[in-house]
Coordinates of C-alpha atoms in Angstrom, one line a residue:
M1 CA 0.2 0.3 0.1
I2 CA 1.4 4.0 -0.5
H3 CA 2.2 5.7 2.4
Q4 CA 1.2 9.4 2.4
I5 CA -0.1 9.9 5.6
P6 CA 2.6 10.8 8.4
R7 CA 4.6 8.4 10.2
I8 CA 5.9 8.4 13.9
L9 CA 8.3 6.7 14.9
C10 CA 7.6 7.0 18.9
V11 CA 10.7 5.2 21.0
D12 CA 10.5 4.9 24.8
D13 CA 10.3 3.3 27.4
E14 CA 7.7 4.2 29.5
P15 CA 4.1 3.1 28.3
M16 CA 2.5 6.2 29.6
N17 CA 4.4 8.4 27.7
L18 CA 3.6 6.1 23.9
N19 CA 0.5 6.3 25.1
L20 CA -0.4 10.1 25.8
L21 CA 2.5 10.8 22.3
E22 CA 0.3 8.0 20.9
A23 CA -3.3 10.3 21.7
M24 CA -1.2 13.7 20.0
L25 CA -0.8 12.3 16.4
T26 CA -3.6 10.0 16.6
A27 CA -5.8 13.7 16.6
Q28 CA -4.1 15.1 13.5
N29 CA -4.0 12.2 11.7
F30 CA -1.0 11.3 11.7
E31 CA 0.0 7.1 11.4
T32 CA 2.3 6.2 14.8
I33 CA 4.4 3.2 15.4
R34 CA 5.1 2.6 18.8
A35 CA 8.9 0.6 20.7
T36 CA 9.7 0.0 23.3
N37 CA 13.7 0.1 23.5
G38 CA 16.2 0.9 21.3
R39 CA 16.3 -2.5 19.2
E40 CA 13.3 -2.8 18.3
A41 CA 13.6 1.2 17.1
L42 CA 16.2 0.0 14.4
E43 CA 14.7 -2.4 13.6
I44 CA 11.1 -0.6 12.7
V45 CA 13.4 1.8 10.5
R46 CA 15.3 -0.6 8.9
L47 CA 11.7 -2.1 8.2
Q48 CA 9.2 1.1 7.3
P49 CA 9.5 4.4 5.8
I50 CA 9.3 6.1 8.8
D51 CA 8.6 10.0 8.8
V52 CA 9.4 11.0 11.9
V53 CA 10.8 9.6 15.5
L54 CA 10.3 10.7 18.6
L55 CA 13.3 9.1 20.9
D56 CA 13.5 8.7 24.9
L57 CA 16.7 10.3 25.7
M58 CA 17.1 7.4 29.0
M59 CA 16.3 3.8 28.3
P60 CA 17.4 0.6 29.4
G61 CA 20.1 -1.5 26.9
M62 CA 20.4 0.9 24.2
N63 CA 20.1 4.7 24.9
G64 CA 19.2 7.6 23.0
F65 CA 22.9 8.9 21.6
E66 CA 23.0 5.1 20.1
V67 CA 19.9 4.9 19.1
C68 CA 19.6 8.3 17.3
R69 CA 23.4 7.3 15.9
R70 CA 22.7 4.4 14.8
I71 CA 20.0 5.8 11.9
K72 CA 21.9 8.4 11.4
A73 CA 24.8 6.2 10.3
D74 CA 22.5 3.8 7.8
N75 CA 22.1 5.8 4.7
A76 CA 18.8 4.6 4.1
S77 CA 17.0 6.1 7.5
R78 CA 19.2 9.2 7.5
H79 CA 17.6 11.3 6.2
I80 CA 14.9 10.7 8.6
P81 CA 14.4 13.5 11.5
V82 CA 14.8 12.7 14.7
I83 CA 13.9 14.6 18.1
M84 CA 14.8 13.7 21.1
I85 CA 12.6 13.5 24.2
T86 CA 14.3 14.2 27.7
S87 CA 12.9 14.7 31.0
H88 CA 16.7 16.4 31.8
G89 CA 17.4 19.6 30.2
A90 CA 20.9 20.0 30.5
R91 CA 23.1 21.4 28.1
E92 CA 25.3 18.3 27.8
N93 CA 23.0 16.1 26.8
R94 CA 21.5 18.6 23.9
I95 CA 25.3 18.5 22.6
R96 CA 25.6 14.9 22.5
G97 CA 22.1 15.0 20.4
I98 CA 23.6 17.3 18.0
E99 CA 27.0 15.6 18.3
S100 CA 24.2 12.0 17.6
G101 CA 22.6 13.6 14.1
A102 CA 19.7 15.0 16.7
E103 CA 17.3 17.9 14.3
D104 CA 15.1 18.7 17.5
F105 CA 14.5 18.3 21.0
L106 CA 11.5 18.3 23.6
S107 CA 11.4 17.8 27.5
K108 CA 9.0 16.2 29.5
P109 CA 6.0 16.4 30.6
F110 CA 5.2 16.6 26.9
D111 CA 3.6 20.6 26.0
T112 CA 0.9 19.1 22.6
V113 CA 0.7 23.0 21.1
E114 CA 4.8 22.1 21.5
V115 CA 5.1 18.8 19.8
M116 CA 2.2 18.9 17.2
A117 CA 4.6 22.2 16.2
R118 CA 8.2 20.1 15.7
V119 CA 6.8 17.2 14.1
N120 CA 5.2 19.2 11.8
M121 CA 8.6 21.9 10.6
L122 CA 10.5 18.7 10.4
L123 CA 8.0 17.0 7.8
R124 CA 8.0 19.4 6.1
V125 CA 12.0 19.9 6.5
K126 CA 11.8 15.9 5.4
S127 CA 9.2 16.7 2.1
L128 CA 11.8 19.3 1.1
N129 CA 14.9 17.0 1.1
D130 CA 12.7 14.1 -0.1
Q131 CA 12.4 16.1 -3.2
L132 CA 15.7 17.6 -2.9
N133 CA 17.5 13.5 -3.1
S134 CA 14.4 12.5 -5.9
A135 CA 15.5 15.5 -7.6
Y136 CA 19.7 14.5 -7.5
S137 CA 18.2 10.3 -8.4
N138 CA 16.2 11.5 -11.4
I139 CA 19.4 14.3 -12.5
T140 CA 21.8 11.5 -11.9
N141 CA 20.0 8.7 -14.0
L142 CA 18.3 11.2 -16.5
I143 CA 22.0 12.0 -17.5
T144 CA 23.4 8.1 -17.0
F145 CA 20.1 7.2 -19.4
G146 CA 21.4 10.2 -22.2
E147 CA 24.6 9.1 -21.6
G148 CA 23.8 5.1 -22.6
I149 CA 21.8 6.4 -24.9
I150 CA 24.1 8.1 -26.6
N151 CA 26.9 5.5 -26.9
T152 CA 24.3 2.9 -28.2
F153 CA 22.1 4.9 -30.3
D154 CA 22.2 3.6 -33.6
P155 CA 18.7 5.0 -35.8
L156 CA 19.2 2.3 -38.8
Q157 CA 18.3 0.1 -35.6
F158 CA 16.7 2.4 -33.5
D159 CA 13.6 0.3 -31.6
F160 CA 10.5 2.6 -30.7
I161 CA 8.8 0.3 -27.9
Q162 CA 11.6 -0.5 -27.2
T163 CA 13.3 3.2 -26.0
V164 CA 9.2 3.5 -24.7
T165 CA 10.9 0.4 -22.0
G166 CA 14.5 2.3 -21.4
I167 CA 12.5 5.2 -20.5
V168 CA 9.8 3.3 -17.8
S169 CA 12.7 2.0 -16.6
Q170 CA 13.6 5.5 -15.3
I171 CA 10.4 6.2 -14.1
I172 CA 9.6 3.4 -12.4
A173 CA 10.3 1.6 -8.6
K174 CA 11.9 -1.2 -8.7
T175 CA 10.6 -3.1 -5.6
S176 CA 6.9 -2.2 -3.5
A177 CA 9.5 -0.6 -1.1
T178 CA 11.1 2.2 -3.3
A179 CA 9.2 4.9 -1.2
D180 CA 9.1 7.9 -4.0
K181 CA 8.9 6.2 -7.1
P182 CA 5.8 5.5 -9.0
Q183 CA 4.8 0.9 -8.8
L184 CA 2.8 1.2 -11.9
V185 CA 3.6 2.8 -15.9
L186 CA 0.7 3.1 -18.6
A187 CA 2.2 3.6 -21.9
H188 CA -0.2 4.5 -24.8
I189 CA 2.2 4.2 -29.0
P190 CA 0.6 5.2 -31.3
E191 CA -1.6 1.9 -33.5
D192 CA 0.7 3.4 -36.4
L193 CA 3.4 1.1 -35.0
A194 CA 4.1 -2.4 -34.8
G195 CA 2.3 -3.1 -31.4
G196 CA 1.0 -0.1 -30.2
G197 CA -2.1 0.3 -28.0
W198 CA -2.0 0.8 -23.8
F199 CA 0.6 -1.2 -22.0
C200 CA 0.8 -1.5 -17.8
F201 CA 4.3 -1.6 -17.2
G202 CA 5.7 -3.2 -13.2
Y203 CA 8.3 -5.0 -11.7
N204 CA 7.2 -8.6 -10.3
E205 CA 9.0 -10.3 -7.5
D206 CA 12.0 -11.4 -10.1
T207 CA 12.4 -7.4 -11.1
A208 CA 11.7 -7.8 -13.6
L209 CA 9.9 -5.1 -15.4
S210 CA 6.9 -6.2 -16.9
M211 CA 4.9 -5.1 -20.4
I212 CA 1.3 -6.2 -20.6
P213 CA -0.7 -5.2 -23.5
V214 CA -4.5 -3.4 -21.9
S215 CA -8.4 -2.1 -22.9
S216 CA -7.5 0.4 -25.4
D217 CA -10.7 1.9 -24.0
I218 CA -8.5 2.9 -21.7
G219 CA -8.3 6.1 -23.8
D220 CA -11.8 6.7 -24.1
D221 CA -11.2 9.3 -21.3
L222 CA -8.2 10.6 -22.1
P223 CA -8.3 14.2 -23.8
I224 CA -4.9 13.4 -25.8
P225 CA -4.1 15.9 -27.9
E226 CA -4.1 15.7 -31.8
Q227 CA -1.2 17.8 -31.4
G228 CA 0.7 19.1 -28.3
E229 CA 1.4 18.1 -25.4
T230 CA -1.0 17.7 -22.1
V231 CA 1.3 17.3 -18.5
A232 CA -0.7 16.9 -15.5
F233 CA -0.4 16.0 -11.7
F234 CA -3.4 14.0 -9.5
N235 CA -2.9 13.3 -5.8
D236 CA -5.1 11.8 -3.3
Y237 CA -7.9 14.3 -3.1
D238 CA -7.8 15.5 -6.6
L239 CA -8.6 12.2 -8.1
L240 CA -11.9 13.0 -6.2
N241 CA -12.7 16.2 -9.4
P242 CA -15.4 14.5 -11.1
G243 CA -13.9 16.0 -14.2
I244 CA -11.3 12.6 -14.1
A245 CA -13.7 10.3 -11.9
T246 CA -14.9 8.5 -15.2
F247 CA -10.7 7.4 -16.0
V248 CA -10.1 6.9 -12.1
Q249 CA -13.1 4.0 -12.6
R250 CA -11.4 2.6 -15.2
L251 CA -8.0 3.0 -13.9
S252 CA -9.6 0.8 -11.0
E253 CA -11.3 -1.7 -12.9
M254 CA -8.6 -2.6 -15.2
V255 CA -4.6 -1.9 -13.7
A256 CA -4.7 -1.0 -10.0
V257 CA -6.8 1.7 -7.7
P258 CA -4.4 4.8 -8.2
N259 CA -3.6 7.2 -4.6
N260 CA -1.8 9.5 -7.2
L261 CA -0.5 9.9 -10.8
V262 CA 1.8 11.3 -13.1
Y263 CA 0.0 12.0 -17.1
H264 CA 1.8 13.6 -20.0
L265 CA -0.3 12.9 -22.6
S266 CA 0.3 13.3 -26.4
H267 CA -0.4 12.1 -30.1
R268 CA 2.9 10.7 -29.9
L269 CA 3.6 9.0 -26.6
S270 CA 1.0 8.6 -23.9
L271 CA 2.6 7.3 -20.5
C272 CA 1.3 8.0 -17.1
A273 CA 2.8 7.2 -13.9
L274 CA 0.3 5.8 -10.6
N275 CA 0.7 5.8 -7.2
Y276 CA 4.0 6.8 -5.7
G277 CA 4.8 7.0 -2.7
R278 CA 4.8 9.8 -1.7
R279 CA 2.9 13.1 -2.9
V280 CA 2.8 14.3 -6.3
T281 CA 4.3 18.4 -7.5
S282 CA 4.6 19.8 -11.1
Y283 CA 8.8 18.5 -10.6
D284 CA 7.6 15.2 -11.1
A285 CA 5.5 16.1 -13.7
E286 CA 8.6 18.0 -15.5
V287 CA 10.4 14.6 -15.4
L288 CA 8.1 12.6 -17.2
N289 CA 7.5 15.0 -20.0
S290 CA 11.7 16.0 -20.4
V291 CA 11.9 11.4 -20.0
V292 CA 9.0 11.6 -23.1
A293 CA 10.9 14.4 -24.9
Q294 CA 14.1 12.4 -24.7
G295 CA 12.2 9.4 -26.6
L296 CA 10.3 11.4 -29.1
F297 CA 14.2 13.2 -29.5
L298 CA 15.2 10.3 -30.5
Q299 CA 12.5 8.7 -32.6
S300 CA 12.1 11.5 -34.8
L301 CA 15.6 12.0 -34.9
A302 CA 15.7 8.4 -36.8
K303 CA 12.7 9.2 -38.4
Q304 CA 15.0 11.4 -40.1
V305 CA 17.8 9.7 -40.2
Q306 CA 16.3 6.6 -41.9
H307 CA 14.7 9.3 -44.8
T308 CA 18.5 10.4 -45.6
E309 CA 20.0 7.1 -45.2
D310 CA 17.0 5.6 -48.1
A311 CA 17.7 8.5 -50.6
F312 CA 20.9 8.0 -50.3
A313 CA 20.8 3.7 -51.6
Y314 CA 18.8 4.7 -53.9
T315 CA 21.1 6.9 -55.7
V316 CA 24.1 3.9 -54.9
R317 CA 20.8 2.2 -57.1
A318 CA 20.4 4.2 -59.0
L319 CA 23.9 4.4 -59.9
A320 CA 24.7 1.1 -60.3
R321 CA 21.6 0.8 -63.0
A322 CA 23.5 3.7 -64.9
S323 CA 26.2 1.6 -65.3
E324 CA 24.4 -1.5 -66.8
F325 CA 23.7 1.2 -69.7
N326 CA 25.5 -0.3 -72.9
D327 CA 26.2 -3.3 -70.6
E328 CA 24.3 -6.9 -71.8
D329 CA 23.1 -7.8 -68.5
T330 CA 19.8 -6.1 -67.0
G331 CA 19.3 -4.7 -63.3
N332 CA 17.8 -7.5 -61.9
H333 CA 21.9 -8.3 -62.0
I334 CA 22.7 -6.2 -59.3
L335 CA 19.8 -6.9 -57.5
R336 CA 21.0 -10.3 -57.3
V337 CA 24.6 -10.0 -57.2
G338 CA 23.5 -8.7 -53.7
H339 CA 21.1 -11.0 -52.8
Y340 CA 24.1 -13.9 -53.4
C341 CA 26.7 -12.1 -51.1
T342 CA 24.3 -11.7 -48.4
L343 CA 23.7 -15.1 -48.6
L344 CA 27.5 -16.0 -48.0
A345 CA 28.7 -13.1 -45.8
K346 CA 26.4 -14.9 -43.0
R347 CA 27.3 -18.3 -43.9
L348 CA 31.2 -16.6 -43.3
R349 CA 29.5 -15.3 -40.0
L350 CA 30.7 -12.0 -40.6
S351 CA 29.4 -9.0 -38.7
E352 CA 25.6 -7.9 -38.6
Q353 CA 26.6 -4.1 -39.2
F354 CA 29.1 -6.3 -42.8
V355 CA 25.6 -8.2 -44.2
D356 CA 23.5 -4.9 -44.1
L357 CA 26.0 -2.6 -45.9
I358 CA 27.2 -5.9 -48.4
Q359 CA 23.7 -5.9 -50.5
W360 CA 23.2 -2.7 -51.5
Q361 CA 26.9 -2.0 -51.5
A362 CA 27.4 -4.6 -54.2
M363 CA 25.8 -3.3 -57.0
T364 CA 27.6 -1.2 -57.7
H365 CA 30.7 -3.4 -58.7
D366 CA 30.1 -2.6 -62.9
I367 CA 29.8 1.5 -61.9
G368 CA 32.9 2.0 -63.6
K369 CA 32.2 -0.1 -66.8
I370 CA 30.2 3.9 -67.7
Q371 CA 33.8 4.7 -69.3
T372 CA 33.7 2.1 -70.6
P373 CA 32.8 2.3 -73.9
A374 CA 29.5 0.7 -75.5
V375 CA 31.6 -0.7 -78.5
I376 CA 33.7 -3.4 -76.6
L377 CA 31.0 -4.4 -73.9
K378 CA 28.7 -5.2 -77.3
K379 CA 31.1 -6.5 -79.3
P380 CA 29.8 -9.9 -80.8
G381 CA 33.2 -11.0 -80.9
K382 CA 36.1 -12.1 -79.2
L383 CA 38.4 -9.1 -77.8
E384 CA 40.9 -7.9 -78.7
P385 CA 44.1 -8.0 -76.4
D386 CA 43.4 -3.9 -76.6
E387 CA 39.8 -4.0 -76.1
F388 CA 40.3 -6.5 -72.9
E389 CA 43.1 -4.0 -71.0
I390 CA 40.4 -0.9 -71.8
I391 CA 38.0 -3.8 -69.4
K392 CA 39.7 -4.3 -67.3
Q393 CA 40.1 -0.3 -66.8
H394 CA 36.1 -0.4 -65.8
T395 CA 37.7 -1.6 -62.1
I396 CA 39.9 0.9 -61.3
Y397 CA 36.9 3.8 -62.9
G398 CA 34.8 2.7 -60.4
A399 CA 37.3 3.1 -57.7
R400 CA 38.0 6.2 -58.9
I401 CA 33.6 7.1 -58.7
L402 CA 32.4 6.2 -55.4
G403 CA 35.7 8.6 -54.4
D404 CA 37.2 7.9 -51.1
H405 CA 33.3 8.6 -48.6
I406 CA 33.2 6.8 -45.4
R407 CA 30.5 5.5 -46.3
L408 CA 31.1 3.8 -50.1
T409 CA 34.4 2.5 -49.0
L410 CA 32.6 -1.7 -49.3
A411 CA 31.3 -0.5 -52.5
R412 CA 35.4 1.2 -53.6
S413 CA 36.7 -2.0 -52.1
I414 CA 34.1 -4.1 -53.9
A415 CA 34.3 -2.0 -57.2
L416 CA 38.1 -2.6 -57.1
T417 CA 39.2 -5.8 -56.3
H418 CA 35.4 -8.4 -57.5
H419 CA 37.6 -9.3 -60.4
E420 CA 40.5 -10.0 -58.7
R421 CA 41.1 -13.9 -58.1
Y422 CA 42.8 -16.0 -55.5
D423 CA 45.4 -17.6 -57.0
G424 CA 46.6 -14.0 -58.0
S425 CA 45.9 -14.4 -61.6
G426 CA 42.9 -11.5 -61.6
Y427 CA 42.8 -8.0 -62.1
P428 CA 43.3 -4.7 -62.3
H429 CA 46.8 -5.4 -59.3
G430 CA 46.8 -9.9 -59.3
L431 CA 46.3 -9.7 -55.7
K432 CA 46.8 -13.0 -53.7
G433 CA 44.8 -15.2 -51.5
E434 CA 43.7 -12.7 -48.8
Q435 CA 45.9 -9.5 -50.2
I436 CA 42.4 -9.8 -51.1
P437 CA 39.7 -7.8 -48.9
I438 CA 37.3 -10.7 -47.9
E439 CA 34.7 -8.6 -49.8
G440 CA 36.4 -9.2 -53.1
R441 CA 36.5 -12.4 -52.7
I442 CA 33.0 -13.0 -51.6
I443 CA 31.3 -10.5 -55.1
S444 CA 33.9 -12.6 -56.8
L445 CA 31.8 -15.7 -56.0
A446 CA 28.9 -14.0 -56.7
D447 CA 29.4 -12.3 -59.7
Q448 CA 30.5 -14.7 -61.2
Y449 CA 27.8 -17.6 -60.6
D450 CA 25.7 -15.0 -62.8
A451 CA 27.6 -14.8 -65.0
L452 CA 27.8 -18.0 -66.1
R453 CA 23.1 -18.1 -66.1
N454 CA 22.8 -15.5 -68.3
P455 CA 23.9 -15.8 -72.2
R456 CA 26.2 -13.8 -73.6
V457 CA 27.7 -13.5 -77.6
Y458 CA 30.3 -15.9 -76.6
K459 CA 29.0 -18.8 -74.2
P460 CA 24.7 -19.5 -73.7
A461 CA 23.1 -19.6 -70.6
F462 CA 24.3 -22.6 -67.7
D463 CA 21.3 -23.8 -66.1
H464 CA 21.5 -23.9 -62.1
D465 CA 23.8 -27.7 -62.2
S466 CA 25.9 -26.8 -64.5
T467 CA 26.4 -23.9 -62.6
V468 CA 27.3 -24.9 -60.0
K469 CA 29.4 -28.0 -61.0
I470 CA 31.8 -25.5 -63.1
L471 CA 32.3 -23.2 -60.0
T472 CA 33.3 -26.6 -58.0
E473 CA 35.1 -28.5 -61.3
G474 CA 36.7 -25.4 -63.0
D475 CA 36.4 -25.4 -66.8
D476 CA 38.5 -23.7 -70.2
R477 CA 37.7 -20.8 -68.1
T478 CA 36.8 -21.1 -64.3
R479 CA 38.6 -22.5 -62.1
P480 CA 38.2 -23.3 -58.3
E481 CA 41.3 -22.5 -57.6
H482 CA 39.6 -18.4 -58.4
F483 CA 37.9 -18.6 -55.3
D484 CA 38.4 -18.6 -51.9
P485 CA 38.5 -21.9 -50.4
Q486 CA 35.8 -20.6 -46.8
V487 CA 33.8 -18.5 -49.8
L488 CA 33.8 -21.6 -52.1
T489 CA 32.4 -23.8 -49.3
A490 CA 30.3 -22.0 -48.5
F491 CA 28.7 -21.7 -52.2
K492 CA 28.6 -25.1 -51.7
N493 CA 26.5 -25.3 -48.7
L494 CA 24.7 -22.7 -50.3
A495 CA 23.8 -23.7 -53.4
P496 CA 20.3 -23.8 -53.8
Q497 CA 19.8 -21.0 -52.3
F498 CA 21.6 -20.1 -55.3
E499 CA 19.2 -20.5 -57.6
D500 CA 16.1 -19.7 -55.6
V501 CA 17.8 -16.1 -56.0
Y502 CA 18.2 -16.1 -59.5
D503 CA 14.9 -17.4 -59.8
R504 CA 12.6 -14.9 -58.4
L505 CA 14.9 -11.9 -59.3
R506 CA 15.1 -14.3 -62.9
D507 CA 15.4 -11.0 -66.4
N508 CA 12.7 -11.0 -68.0
L509 CA 14.3 -10.5 -70.8
N510 CA 15.8 -14.7 -70.7

């Protein structure tokens, strides 16, 4: 249960004194807890949230000085104000009490007005300290959260629901004993996103954050704006307002009875945090607003980056297609080669980033043919040696066209090395073995497979089985030693998938 009524721990070995204090405090609607000795008091402080301790100085066993000292030495309880009660007004006792950490003193016999004045004053001080500690904790968490975002944010792999879960984890309590945080968070994710709708977040007994779908009917009573934002907070007495009564009733039926709540509403993301272990303030609303803003900023940034990435990839594909304008190949050739390279890269267990890049950057392997005369590319007969030397230059031209931009590093390497052979008999530089970068070794086989499957003026189109045999056993033009043995082994295992790609992306002209 959420603790909001001030809870006062009264510690005295005299039952009459405890009865008197309890009568004074309960009359003012405070909750009281009794302890008759120091050890019992420390155990209560350890197990329960306490707002103020009224502590008798002279008790058998452990005196008030030692109890106070131990309370203040514990990080979990040192913020609890302690009022020492003594029948001795000696200056030395007050000094020892201050040294032990006591905030205030009361003298016996009790004066009701004085007791309530001192308790209320320390409750206000504790409330301010709690807000300050909560603010510091939230600021620290937000800084840590922001640093984590900077270090791990990948706009091309952005997952909005995962981001919302991360936001919620910054807000919600991990256990029911966490007094200053909400116990549940409702989140509304727009329906146009995969997995959209209302969800309830909370920690289970194993302190694992769970995400449970709830009825979308909750949204009927939340005035989610089409544009802009709405931020509000409600304590127990605010929840009696008729304007929010229907929503409170629905929360009670479907999620939990709210003792207080804070919400941020917008058409892009809405969060409603329920049941803080204290009164909520405008500060809590601002914290919620800040973490939601972080998530929405990431979503917006990821969309912009993705749009830029899509435009970049489209431009590269258009440039790749232009390279085949004067060639016998059609656009589907570059698509197929990209898919073949992806299959091989995955089989070779290369990084996920490499796999993503090679599929579309492999399409630029023949970009240098833009500078090769069409009369040579389409010559029906065998090329003369000088003509073949011109053909070989398309690898150099391709690397020059793609340039030195970091985003096209892989594409440039592919364009330059896709005709190198593992045995050193390739061009333009006659690289051998692992002198050839892995992307060049992959595309060498992928490009050769597709070239064999397509008709040329100097050869017919080979079927899949014949192509596999040529690549793995060799003929008068192609030999297995032209290829990296690991890449060739991967191809043997993937041969049926190569056939599937070719059939799925077959040229209409074939």
